[in-house]
Coordinates of C-alpha atoms in Angstrom, one line a residue:
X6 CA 58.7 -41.8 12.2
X7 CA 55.5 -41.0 13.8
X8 CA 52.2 -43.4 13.1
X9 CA 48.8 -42.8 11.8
X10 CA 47.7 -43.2 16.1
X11 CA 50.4 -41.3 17.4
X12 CA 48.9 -38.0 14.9
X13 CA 45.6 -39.1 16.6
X14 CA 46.4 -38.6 19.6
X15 CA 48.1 -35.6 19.0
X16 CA 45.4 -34.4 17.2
X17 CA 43.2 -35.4 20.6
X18 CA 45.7 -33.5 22.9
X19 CA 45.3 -30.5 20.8
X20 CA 41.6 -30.1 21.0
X21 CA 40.7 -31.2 24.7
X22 CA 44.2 -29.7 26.2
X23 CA 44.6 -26.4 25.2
X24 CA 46.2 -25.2 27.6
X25 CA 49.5 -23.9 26.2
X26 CA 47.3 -22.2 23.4
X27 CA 47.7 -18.4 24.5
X28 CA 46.1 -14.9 21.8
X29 CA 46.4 -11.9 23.3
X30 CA 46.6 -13.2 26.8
X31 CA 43.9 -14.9 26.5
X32 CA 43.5 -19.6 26.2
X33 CA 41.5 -20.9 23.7
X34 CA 38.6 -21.7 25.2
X35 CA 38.3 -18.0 26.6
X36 CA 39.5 -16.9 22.7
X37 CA 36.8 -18.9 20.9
X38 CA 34.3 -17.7 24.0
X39 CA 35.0 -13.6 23.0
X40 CA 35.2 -14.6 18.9
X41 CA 31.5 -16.0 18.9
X42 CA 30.0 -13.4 21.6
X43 CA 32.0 -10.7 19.9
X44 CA 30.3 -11.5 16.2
X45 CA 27.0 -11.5 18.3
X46 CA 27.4 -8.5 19.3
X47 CA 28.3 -6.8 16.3
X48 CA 24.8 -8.2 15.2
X49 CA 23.0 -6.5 18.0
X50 CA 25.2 -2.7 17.6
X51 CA 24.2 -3.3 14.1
X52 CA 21.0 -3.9 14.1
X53 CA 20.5 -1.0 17.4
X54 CA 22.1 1.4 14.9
X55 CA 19.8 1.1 12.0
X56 CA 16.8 1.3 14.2
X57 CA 18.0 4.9 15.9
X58 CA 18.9 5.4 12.5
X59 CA 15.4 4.9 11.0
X60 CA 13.6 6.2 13.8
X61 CA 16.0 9.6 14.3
X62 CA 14.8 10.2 10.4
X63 CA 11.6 8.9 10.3
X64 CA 10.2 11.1 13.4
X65 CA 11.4 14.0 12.2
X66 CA 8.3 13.5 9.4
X67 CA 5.6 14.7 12.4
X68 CA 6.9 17.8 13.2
X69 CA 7.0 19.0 9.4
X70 CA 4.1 17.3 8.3
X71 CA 2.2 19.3 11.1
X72 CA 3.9 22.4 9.4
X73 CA 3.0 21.1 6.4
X74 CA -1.1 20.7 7.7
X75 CA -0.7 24.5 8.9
X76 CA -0.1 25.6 6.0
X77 CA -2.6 23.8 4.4
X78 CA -5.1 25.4 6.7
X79 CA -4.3 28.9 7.4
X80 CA -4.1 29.6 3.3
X81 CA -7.4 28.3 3.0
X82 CA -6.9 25.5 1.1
X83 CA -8.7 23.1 3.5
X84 CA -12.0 26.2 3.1
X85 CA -11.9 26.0 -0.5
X86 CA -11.7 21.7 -0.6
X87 CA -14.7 21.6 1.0
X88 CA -16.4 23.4 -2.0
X89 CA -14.0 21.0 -4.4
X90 CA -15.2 17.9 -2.2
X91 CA -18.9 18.8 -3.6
X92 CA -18.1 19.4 -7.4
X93 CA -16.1 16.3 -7.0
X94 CA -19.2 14.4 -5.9
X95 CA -21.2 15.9 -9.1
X96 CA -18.8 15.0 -11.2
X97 CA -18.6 11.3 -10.1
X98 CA -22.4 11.4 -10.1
X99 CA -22.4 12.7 -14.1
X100 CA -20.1 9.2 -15.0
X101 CA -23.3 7.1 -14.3
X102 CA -24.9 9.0 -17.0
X103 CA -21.9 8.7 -19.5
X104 CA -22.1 5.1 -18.3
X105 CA -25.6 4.2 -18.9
X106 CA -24.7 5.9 -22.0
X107 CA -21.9 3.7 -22.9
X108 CA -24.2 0.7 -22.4
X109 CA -27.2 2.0 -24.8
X110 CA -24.4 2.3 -27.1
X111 CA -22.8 -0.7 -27.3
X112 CA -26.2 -2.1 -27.2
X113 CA -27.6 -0.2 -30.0
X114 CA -24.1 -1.1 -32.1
X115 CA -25.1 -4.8 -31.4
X116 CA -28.5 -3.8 -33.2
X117 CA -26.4 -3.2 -36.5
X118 CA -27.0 0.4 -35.9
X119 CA -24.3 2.8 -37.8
X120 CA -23.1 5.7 -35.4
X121 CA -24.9 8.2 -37.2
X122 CA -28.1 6.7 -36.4
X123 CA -27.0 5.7 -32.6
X124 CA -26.1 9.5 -31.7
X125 CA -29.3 10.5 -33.1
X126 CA -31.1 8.3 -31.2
X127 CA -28.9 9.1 -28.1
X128 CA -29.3 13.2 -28.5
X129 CA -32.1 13.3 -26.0
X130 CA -29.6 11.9 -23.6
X131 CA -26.8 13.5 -24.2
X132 CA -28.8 16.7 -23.9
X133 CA -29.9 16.0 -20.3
X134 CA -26.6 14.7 -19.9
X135 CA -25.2 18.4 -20.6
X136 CA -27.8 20.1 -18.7
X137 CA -26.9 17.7 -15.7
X138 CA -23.4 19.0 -16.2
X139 CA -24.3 22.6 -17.0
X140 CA -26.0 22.8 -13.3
X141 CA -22.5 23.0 -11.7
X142 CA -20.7 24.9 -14.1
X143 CA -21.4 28.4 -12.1
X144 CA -20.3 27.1 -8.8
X145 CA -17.2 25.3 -10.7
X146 CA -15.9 28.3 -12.0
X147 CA -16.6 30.5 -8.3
X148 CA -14.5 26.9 -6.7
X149 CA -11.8 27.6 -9.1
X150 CA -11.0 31.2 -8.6
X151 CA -10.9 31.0 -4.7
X152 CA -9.1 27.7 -5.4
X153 CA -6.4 30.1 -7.2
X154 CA -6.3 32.8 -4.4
X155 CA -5.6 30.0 -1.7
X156 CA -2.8 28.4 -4.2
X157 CA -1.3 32.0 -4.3
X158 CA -1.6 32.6 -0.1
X159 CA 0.3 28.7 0.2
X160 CA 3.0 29.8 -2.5
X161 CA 3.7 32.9 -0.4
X162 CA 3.7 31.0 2.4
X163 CA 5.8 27.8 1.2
X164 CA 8.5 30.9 0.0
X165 CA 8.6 32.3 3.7
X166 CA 9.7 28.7 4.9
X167 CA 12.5 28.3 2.4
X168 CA 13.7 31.6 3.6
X169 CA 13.3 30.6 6.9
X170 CA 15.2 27.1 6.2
X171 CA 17.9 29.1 4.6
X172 CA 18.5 31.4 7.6
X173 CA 19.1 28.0 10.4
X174 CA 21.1 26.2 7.5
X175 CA 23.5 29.7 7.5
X176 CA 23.4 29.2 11.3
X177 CA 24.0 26.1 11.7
X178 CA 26.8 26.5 9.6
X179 CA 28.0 29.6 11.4
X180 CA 27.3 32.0 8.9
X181 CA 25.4 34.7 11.0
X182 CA 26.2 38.0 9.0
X183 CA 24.9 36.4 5.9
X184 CA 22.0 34.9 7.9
X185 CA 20.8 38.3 9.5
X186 CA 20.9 39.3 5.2
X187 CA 18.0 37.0 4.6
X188 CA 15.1 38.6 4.7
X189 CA 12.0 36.7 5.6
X190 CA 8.6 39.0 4.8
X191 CA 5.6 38.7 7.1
X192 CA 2.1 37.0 5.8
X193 CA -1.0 38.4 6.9
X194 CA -3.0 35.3 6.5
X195 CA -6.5 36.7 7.7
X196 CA -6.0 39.9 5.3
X197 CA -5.1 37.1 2.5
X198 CA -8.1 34.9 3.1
X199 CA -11.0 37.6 3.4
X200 CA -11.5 37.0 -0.2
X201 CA -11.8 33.3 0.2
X202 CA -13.7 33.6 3.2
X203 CA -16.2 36.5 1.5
X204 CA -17.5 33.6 -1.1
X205 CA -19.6 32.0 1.8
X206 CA -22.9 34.1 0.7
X207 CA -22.3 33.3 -2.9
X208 CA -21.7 29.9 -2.5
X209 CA -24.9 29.5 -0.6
X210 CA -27.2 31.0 -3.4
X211 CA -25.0 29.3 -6.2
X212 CA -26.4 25.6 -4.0
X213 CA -29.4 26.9 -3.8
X214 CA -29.3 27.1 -7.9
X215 CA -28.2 23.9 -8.2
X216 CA -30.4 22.3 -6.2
X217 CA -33.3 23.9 -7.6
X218 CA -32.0 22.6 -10.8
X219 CA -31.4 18.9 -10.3
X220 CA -34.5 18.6 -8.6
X221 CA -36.1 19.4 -11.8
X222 CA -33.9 17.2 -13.9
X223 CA -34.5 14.0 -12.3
X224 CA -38.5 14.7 -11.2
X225 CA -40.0 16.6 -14.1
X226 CA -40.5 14.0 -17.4
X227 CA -38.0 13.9 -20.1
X228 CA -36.9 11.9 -23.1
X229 CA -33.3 12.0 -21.9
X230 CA -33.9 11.0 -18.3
X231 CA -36.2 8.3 -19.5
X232 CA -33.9 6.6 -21.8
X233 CA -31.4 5.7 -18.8
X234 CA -32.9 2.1 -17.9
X235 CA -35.0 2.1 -14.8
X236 CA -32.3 0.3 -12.2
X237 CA -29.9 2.3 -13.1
X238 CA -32.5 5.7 -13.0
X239 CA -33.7 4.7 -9.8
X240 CA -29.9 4.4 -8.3
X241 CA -29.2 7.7 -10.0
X242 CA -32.0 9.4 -8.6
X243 CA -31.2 8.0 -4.9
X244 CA -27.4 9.1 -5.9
X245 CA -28.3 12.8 -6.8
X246 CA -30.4 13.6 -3.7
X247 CA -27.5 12.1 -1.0
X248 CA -25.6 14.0 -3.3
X249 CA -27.9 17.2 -2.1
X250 CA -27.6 16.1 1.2
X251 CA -24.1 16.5 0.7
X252 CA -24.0 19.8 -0.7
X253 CA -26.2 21.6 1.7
X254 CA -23.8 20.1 4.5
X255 CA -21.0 21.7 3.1
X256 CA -22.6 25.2 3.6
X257 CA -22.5 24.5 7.4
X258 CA -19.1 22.8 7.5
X259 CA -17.6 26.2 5.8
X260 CA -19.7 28.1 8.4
X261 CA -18.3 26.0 11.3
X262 CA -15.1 25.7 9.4
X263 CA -11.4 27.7 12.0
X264 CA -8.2 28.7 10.1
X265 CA -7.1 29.6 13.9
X266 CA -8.2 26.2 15.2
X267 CA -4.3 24.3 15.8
X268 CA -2.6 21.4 14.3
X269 CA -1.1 19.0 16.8
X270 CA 1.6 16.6 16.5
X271 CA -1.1 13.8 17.0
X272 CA -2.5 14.9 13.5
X273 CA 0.5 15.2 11.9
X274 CA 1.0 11.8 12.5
X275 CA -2.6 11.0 12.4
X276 CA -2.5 12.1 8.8
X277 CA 0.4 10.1 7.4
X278 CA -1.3 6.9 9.1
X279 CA -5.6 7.5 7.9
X280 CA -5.0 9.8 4.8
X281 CA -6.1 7.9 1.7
X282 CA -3.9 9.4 -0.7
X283 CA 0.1 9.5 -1.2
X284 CA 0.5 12.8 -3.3
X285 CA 3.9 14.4 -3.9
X286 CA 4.7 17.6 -5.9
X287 CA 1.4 19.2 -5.9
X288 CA 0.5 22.7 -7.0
X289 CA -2.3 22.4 -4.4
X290 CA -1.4 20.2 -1.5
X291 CA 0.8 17.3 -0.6
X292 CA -0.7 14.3 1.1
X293 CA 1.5 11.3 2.9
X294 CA -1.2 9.0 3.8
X295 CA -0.1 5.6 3.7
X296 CA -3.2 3.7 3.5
X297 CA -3.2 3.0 -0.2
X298 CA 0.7 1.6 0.0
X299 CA -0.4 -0.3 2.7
X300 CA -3.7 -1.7 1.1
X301 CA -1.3 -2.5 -1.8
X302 CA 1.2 -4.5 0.0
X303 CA -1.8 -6.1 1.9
X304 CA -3.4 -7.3 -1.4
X305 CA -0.5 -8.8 -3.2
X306 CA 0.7 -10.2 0.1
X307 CA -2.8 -12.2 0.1
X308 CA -2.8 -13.4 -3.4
X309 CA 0.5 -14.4 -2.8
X310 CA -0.2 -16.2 0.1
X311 CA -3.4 -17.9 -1.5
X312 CA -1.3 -19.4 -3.6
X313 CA 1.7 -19.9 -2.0
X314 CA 0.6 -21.7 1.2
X315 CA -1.2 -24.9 -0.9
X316 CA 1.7 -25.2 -2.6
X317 CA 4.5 -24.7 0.1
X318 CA 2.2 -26.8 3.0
X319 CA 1.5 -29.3 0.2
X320 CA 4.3 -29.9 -1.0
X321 CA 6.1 -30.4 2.1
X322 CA 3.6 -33.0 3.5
X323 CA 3.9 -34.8 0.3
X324 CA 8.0 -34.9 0.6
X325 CA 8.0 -36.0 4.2
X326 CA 5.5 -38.3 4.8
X327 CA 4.4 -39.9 0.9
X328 CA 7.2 -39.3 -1.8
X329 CA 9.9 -42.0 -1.5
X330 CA 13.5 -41.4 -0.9
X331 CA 14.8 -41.4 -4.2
X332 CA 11.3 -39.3 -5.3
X333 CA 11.8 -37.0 -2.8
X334 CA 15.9 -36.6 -3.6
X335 CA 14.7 -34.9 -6.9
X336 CA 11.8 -32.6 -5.7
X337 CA 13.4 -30.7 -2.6
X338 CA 16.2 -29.6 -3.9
X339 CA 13.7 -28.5 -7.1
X340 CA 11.4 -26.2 -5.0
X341 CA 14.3 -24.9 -2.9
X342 CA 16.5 -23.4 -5.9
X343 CA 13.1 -21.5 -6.8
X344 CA 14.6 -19.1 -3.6
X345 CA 18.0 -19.1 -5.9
X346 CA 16.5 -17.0 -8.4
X347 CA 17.4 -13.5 -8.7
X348 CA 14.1 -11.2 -7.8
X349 CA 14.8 -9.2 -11.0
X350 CA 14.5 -11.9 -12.8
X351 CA 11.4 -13.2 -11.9
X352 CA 10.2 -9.6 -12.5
X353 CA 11.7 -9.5 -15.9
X354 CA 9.6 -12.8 -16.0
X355 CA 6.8 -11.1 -14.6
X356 CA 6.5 -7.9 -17.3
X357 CA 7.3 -9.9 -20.1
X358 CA 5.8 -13.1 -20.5
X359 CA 3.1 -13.5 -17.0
X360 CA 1.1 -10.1 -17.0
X361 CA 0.8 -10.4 -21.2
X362 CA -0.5 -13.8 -20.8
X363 CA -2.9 -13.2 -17.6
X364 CA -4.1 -10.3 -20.2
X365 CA -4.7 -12.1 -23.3
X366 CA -6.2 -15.1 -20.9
X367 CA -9.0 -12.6 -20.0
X368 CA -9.8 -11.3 -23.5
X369 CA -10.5 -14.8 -24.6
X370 CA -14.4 -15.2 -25.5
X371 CA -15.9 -18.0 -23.7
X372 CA -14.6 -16.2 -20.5
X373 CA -16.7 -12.8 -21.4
X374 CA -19.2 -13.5 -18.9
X375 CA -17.0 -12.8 -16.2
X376 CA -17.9 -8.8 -15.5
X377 CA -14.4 -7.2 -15.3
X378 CA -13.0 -9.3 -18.1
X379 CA -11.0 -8.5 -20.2
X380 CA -9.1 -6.8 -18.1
X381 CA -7.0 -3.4 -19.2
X382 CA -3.6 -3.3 -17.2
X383 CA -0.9 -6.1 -17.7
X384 CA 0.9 -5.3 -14.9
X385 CA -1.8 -5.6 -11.5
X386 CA -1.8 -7.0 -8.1
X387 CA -2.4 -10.3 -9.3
X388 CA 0.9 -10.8 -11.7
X389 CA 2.7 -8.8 -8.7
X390 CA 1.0 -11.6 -6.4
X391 CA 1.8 -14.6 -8.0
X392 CA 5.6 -13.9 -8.5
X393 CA 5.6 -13.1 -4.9
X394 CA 3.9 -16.2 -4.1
X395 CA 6.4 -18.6 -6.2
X396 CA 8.7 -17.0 -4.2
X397 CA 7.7 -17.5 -0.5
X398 CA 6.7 -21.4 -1.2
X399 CA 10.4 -22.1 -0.8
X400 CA 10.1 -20.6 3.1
X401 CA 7.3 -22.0 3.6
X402 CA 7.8 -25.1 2.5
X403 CA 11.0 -25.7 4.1
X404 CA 10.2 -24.3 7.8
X405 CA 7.0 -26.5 7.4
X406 CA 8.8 -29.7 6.5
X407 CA 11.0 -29.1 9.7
X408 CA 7.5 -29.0 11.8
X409 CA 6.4 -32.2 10.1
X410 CA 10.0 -33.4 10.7
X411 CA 9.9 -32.4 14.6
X412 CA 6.6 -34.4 15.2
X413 CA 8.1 -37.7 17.1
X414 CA 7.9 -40.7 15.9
X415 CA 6.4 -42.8 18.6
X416 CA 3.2 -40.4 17.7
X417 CA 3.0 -42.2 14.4
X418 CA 3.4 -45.6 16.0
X419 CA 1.2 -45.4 18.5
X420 CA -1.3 -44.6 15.7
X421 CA -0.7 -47.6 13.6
X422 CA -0.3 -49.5 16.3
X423 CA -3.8 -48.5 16.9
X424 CA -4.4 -49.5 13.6
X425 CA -4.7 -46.3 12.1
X426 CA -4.2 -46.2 8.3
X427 CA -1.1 -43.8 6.6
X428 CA -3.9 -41.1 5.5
X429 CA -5.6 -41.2 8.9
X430 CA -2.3 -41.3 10.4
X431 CA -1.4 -37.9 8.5
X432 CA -4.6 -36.2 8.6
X433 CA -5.8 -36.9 12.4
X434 CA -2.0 -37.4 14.0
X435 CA 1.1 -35.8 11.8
X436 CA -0.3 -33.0 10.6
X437 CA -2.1 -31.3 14.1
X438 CA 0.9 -32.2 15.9
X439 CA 2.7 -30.1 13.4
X440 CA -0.2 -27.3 12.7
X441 CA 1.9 -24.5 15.1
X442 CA 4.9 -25.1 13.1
X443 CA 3.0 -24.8 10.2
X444 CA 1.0 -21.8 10.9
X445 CA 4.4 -19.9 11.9
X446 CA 6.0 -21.0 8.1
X447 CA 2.8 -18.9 6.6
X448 CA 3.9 -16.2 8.9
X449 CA 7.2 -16.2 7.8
X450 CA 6.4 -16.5 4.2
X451 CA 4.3 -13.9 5.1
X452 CA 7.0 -11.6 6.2
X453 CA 9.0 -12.9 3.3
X454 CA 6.2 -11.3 0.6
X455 CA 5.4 -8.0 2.1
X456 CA 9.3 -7.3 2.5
X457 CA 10.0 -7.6 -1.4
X458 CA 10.6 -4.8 -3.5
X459 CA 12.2 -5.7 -7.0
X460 CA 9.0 -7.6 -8.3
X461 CA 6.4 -5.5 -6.6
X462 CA 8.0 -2.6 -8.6
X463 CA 8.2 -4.0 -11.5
X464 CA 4.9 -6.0 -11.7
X465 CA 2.5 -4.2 -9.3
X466 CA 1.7 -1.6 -11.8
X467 CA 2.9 1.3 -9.6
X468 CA -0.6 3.5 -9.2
X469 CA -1.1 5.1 -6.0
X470 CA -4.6 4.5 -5.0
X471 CA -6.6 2.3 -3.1
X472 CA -8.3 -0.7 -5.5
X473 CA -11.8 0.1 -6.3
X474 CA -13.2 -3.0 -4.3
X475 CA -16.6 -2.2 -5.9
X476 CA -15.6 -4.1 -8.8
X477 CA -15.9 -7.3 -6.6
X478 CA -13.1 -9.7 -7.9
X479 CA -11.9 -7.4 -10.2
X480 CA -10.2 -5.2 -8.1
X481 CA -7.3 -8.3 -8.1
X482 CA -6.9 -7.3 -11.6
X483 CA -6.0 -3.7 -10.8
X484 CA -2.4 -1.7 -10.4
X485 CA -1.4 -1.1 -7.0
X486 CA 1.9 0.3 -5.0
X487 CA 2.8 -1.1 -2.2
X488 CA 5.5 0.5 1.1
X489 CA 8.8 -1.4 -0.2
X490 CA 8.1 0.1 -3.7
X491 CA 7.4 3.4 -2.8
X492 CA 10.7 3.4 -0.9
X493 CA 12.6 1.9 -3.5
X494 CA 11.4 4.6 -6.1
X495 CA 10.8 7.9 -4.9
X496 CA 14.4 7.5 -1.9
X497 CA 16.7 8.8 -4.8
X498 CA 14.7 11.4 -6.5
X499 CA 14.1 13.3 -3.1
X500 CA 16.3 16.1 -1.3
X501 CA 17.6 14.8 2.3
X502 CA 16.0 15.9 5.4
X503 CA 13.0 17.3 3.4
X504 CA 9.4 16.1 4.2
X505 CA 9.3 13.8 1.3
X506 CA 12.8 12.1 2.6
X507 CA 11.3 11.7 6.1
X508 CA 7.9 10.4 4.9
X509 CA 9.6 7.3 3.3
X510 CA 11.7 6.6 6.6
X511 CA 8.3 6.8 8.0
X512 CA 7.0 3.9 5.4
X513 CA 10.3 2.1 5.9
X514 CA 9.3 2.2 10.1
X515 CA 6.2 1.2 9.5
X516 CA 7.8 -1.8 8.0
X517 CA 9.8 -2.7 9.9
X518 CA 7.0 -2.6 13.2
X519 CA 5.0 -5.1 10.8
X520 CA 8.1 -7.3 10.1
X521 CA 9.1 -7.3 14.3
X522 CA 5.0 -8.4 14.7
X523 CA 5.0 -11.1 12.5
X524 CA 8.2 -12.2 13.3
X525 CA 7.0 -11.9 17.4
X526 CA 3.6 -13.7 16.1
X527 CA 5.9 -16.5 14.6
X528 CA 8.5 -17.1 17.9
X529 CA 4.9 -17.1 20.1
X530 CA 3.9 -19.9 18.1
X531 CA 7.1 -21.6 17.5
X532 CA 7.2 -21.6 21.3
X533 CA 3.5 -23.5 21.3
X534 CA 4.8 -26.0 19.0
X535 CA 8.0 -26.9 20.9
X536 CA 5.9 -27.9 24.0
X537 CA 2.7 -29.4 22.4
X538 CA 5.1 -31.9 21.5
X539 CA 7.3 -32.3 24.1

């Protein structure tokens, strides 16, 4: 019968004399060797095939986004949104009228006015307010019909490529017969834009109208006019004659304006990075610009962050160096199950009970001196941001508490042996000696918030456009989309290898270039800290 030190020291043998272990030809310590540095590599195929993946897809964006600009161009859309550019600058200038409006009213309804009396007292402005209007209704209605004879050139334009898509897909498949079938008619694009490009001379003398006439609205004296309070009369004033500025420049950029003049590759993908505005399934034009996702992501990434480093950094200094043992036994494991819960859930958490709350917070009275209070939209950057934040202090807090953990310990007692005290210890010793550390756990909790997707699509708000930053503070308050949502959404709804499909692999690239940065950023500093305290 064997004893308990006889099995030990077979045990012993087994593990430091392998010798007569043989798999596939091969001893242990050559097996163990290829199992380890063969699940390593998988890692690295892995991760090399999702990246030629992403890029194969994602590149293949430039090359029909520059059709897609061509297009754009030789119909004439880009001729007649020069003209639209200008009637959209009137009609942004006639809202400070309906606003100053909006104001007299309100403050005439405090007066215990009823609304009979308020619009009879407000007919003198609502009459300049029409004739402001009325000065752009001419050149609004010439904007729209050459607006509808450029739609009609792009929709002849857009069917020749679908024929011409049609006739490589029957190639590629082999098909020739039925490909040489397909018959793909010719455009004459300079025949189609003559009309377009014959509105020049009108346009001109329709300006020169206008001008004529809001230079006479806001010099000569009216009731109307002089109702709008003087600030905001003044601003308008200085408003409408930029605004002419603006119009008689667009006479010369449609003079200077080339439908021969070529797109490049460069602003294909110069479009998709500077255009303000992510617009899909338009009658007129589609736009990938992926500034406003990007601003989106950016700002709930920073309110996030705002609230999540405190916390995270806090918490961790207070666990480490000040809680006691049996204190500090309860709260760890507390903060990191918050990184248990499911992302969906927190969104749930998020649309239901957070973004009704911050809402009915704001519409309470003794907070109705803040401007942009009470605000409209539940779901905003803000709800989005603080979800995200409770859900990066677990990184954050648990890569900073290793830093603080890495500090050495004869640091802290040379210091009291200096006869430092525990808070100067902390503040002046501890914490600086962990501070690189640190700063990379805010990177990575960085890289942690602008990666989610399930709460930014489900709290953001979802509205595709940059934040109105005007508004000061306020703009926290308003819907946003942000890259990972954009992805998440619009991926199944869109035909593969279409412009749409390879505009989101471009967002998912972009990603994942701001992912490898901060992550880079973070092993930089990482790197710091090891020696600092070496």
């Amino acid at each position: 019968m064997s004893t308990p030190s006889s099995n030990k020291s077979t045990m012993r043998d087994a593990l430091t004399k392998p010798q007569g272990f043989r798999f596939l030809g091969l001893d242990f310590d050559s097996a163990i060797k290829y199992f380890f540095g063969g699940n390593a590599f998988v890692a690295v195929v892995v991760l090399a095939l999702i990246t030629i993946f992403l890029f194969k897809e994602g590149f293949g964006f430039i090359s029909q986004n520059r059709r897609n600009l061509q297009v754009y161009r030789q119909a004439g859309l880009e001729y007649v949104d020069i003209m639209r550019s200008r009637m959209d600058a009137h009609t942004k200038l006639g809202r400070q009228v309906n606003a100053a409006r909006l104001n007299l009213f309100k403050d005439l309804q405090k007066q215990g006015k009823s609304l009979d009396e308020i619009n009879a007292m407000l007919a003198p402005l609502d009459e300049f307010s029409g004739k402001f209007s009325d000065a752009a209704e001419t050149l609004r209605g010439l904007v729209s019909d050459y607006g509808d004879a450029a739609a009609t050139i792009k929709q002849s334009a857009s069917e020749i490529q679908d024929r011409l898509e049609e006739k490589e897909m029957l190639i590629d498949a082999g098909k020739r017969d039925q490909a040489e079938k397909v018959v793909v008619p010719v455009i004459d694009f300079p025949s189609a834009r003559k009309v377009i490009l014959d509105s020049e001379p009108q346009y001109a003398e329709l300006c020169g109208a206008m001008r004529s006439t809001l230079i006479a609205l806001i010099n000569t004296p009216n009731p109307g006019y002089e109702m709008i309070p003087l600030e905001v009369r003044s601003r308008f004033k200085t408003d409408t004659l930029a605004f002419l500025d603006y119009l008689d420049q667009g006479k010369s950029e449609l003079t200077a304006w080339n439908p021969d003049k070529p797109v490049g590759y460069l602003d294909g993908l110069a479009s998709f990075l500077t255009h303000p505005e992510w617009l899909t399934a338009s009658f007129w034009q589609d736009w990938y610009g992926v500034i406003p996702l990007f601003v989106g992501s950016l700002f709930v990434s920073v309110i996030a962050l705002l609230l999540a480093v405190p916390l995270g950094v806090s918490a961790a200094i207070y666990v480490n160096q000040i809680a006691g043992n049996r204190e500090a036994s309860y709260i760890k494991p507390a903060i990191e199950f918050i990184a248990a819960f499911p992302s969906v859930v927190l969104g749930f958490f998020g649309v239901a009970i957070l973004g009704e709350t911050i809402r009915a917070i704001s519409g309470w009275h003794f907070l109705s001196w803040i401007s942009f209070f009470p605000i409209a939209e539940r779901l905003n950057a803000t709800t989005a941001g603080i979800l995200l934040g409770l859900m990066a202090v677990p990184t954050i807090f648990s890569l900073a508490e290793d830093a603080i953990n890495n500090v050495p310990v004869h640091f802290k007692e040379a210091s009291f042996a200096l006869g430092a005290s525990k808070l100067q210890t902390l503040v002046k010793i501890i914490i600086p000696a962990a501070l690189s550390g640190i700063i990379a756990a805010v990177l990575l909790g960085f890289g942690r918030v602008i990666g989610e997707t399930m709460v930014v699509l489900l709290c953001a708000g979802n509205r595709i456009k940059i934040p109105d930053f005007t508004e000061g503070l306020g703009a926290f308050f308003q819907p946003v989309h942000t890259m990972t949502g954009i992805i998440a959404q619009e991926m199944g709804e869109v035909p593969s290898g279409s412009i749409h499909y390879r505009a989101l692999f471009m967002v998912a690239i972009l990603l994942f270039l701001l992912a490898l940065g901060i992550n880079f950023l973070a092993q930089r500093i990482v790197r710091r800290f090891k020696i600092s305290i070496g």
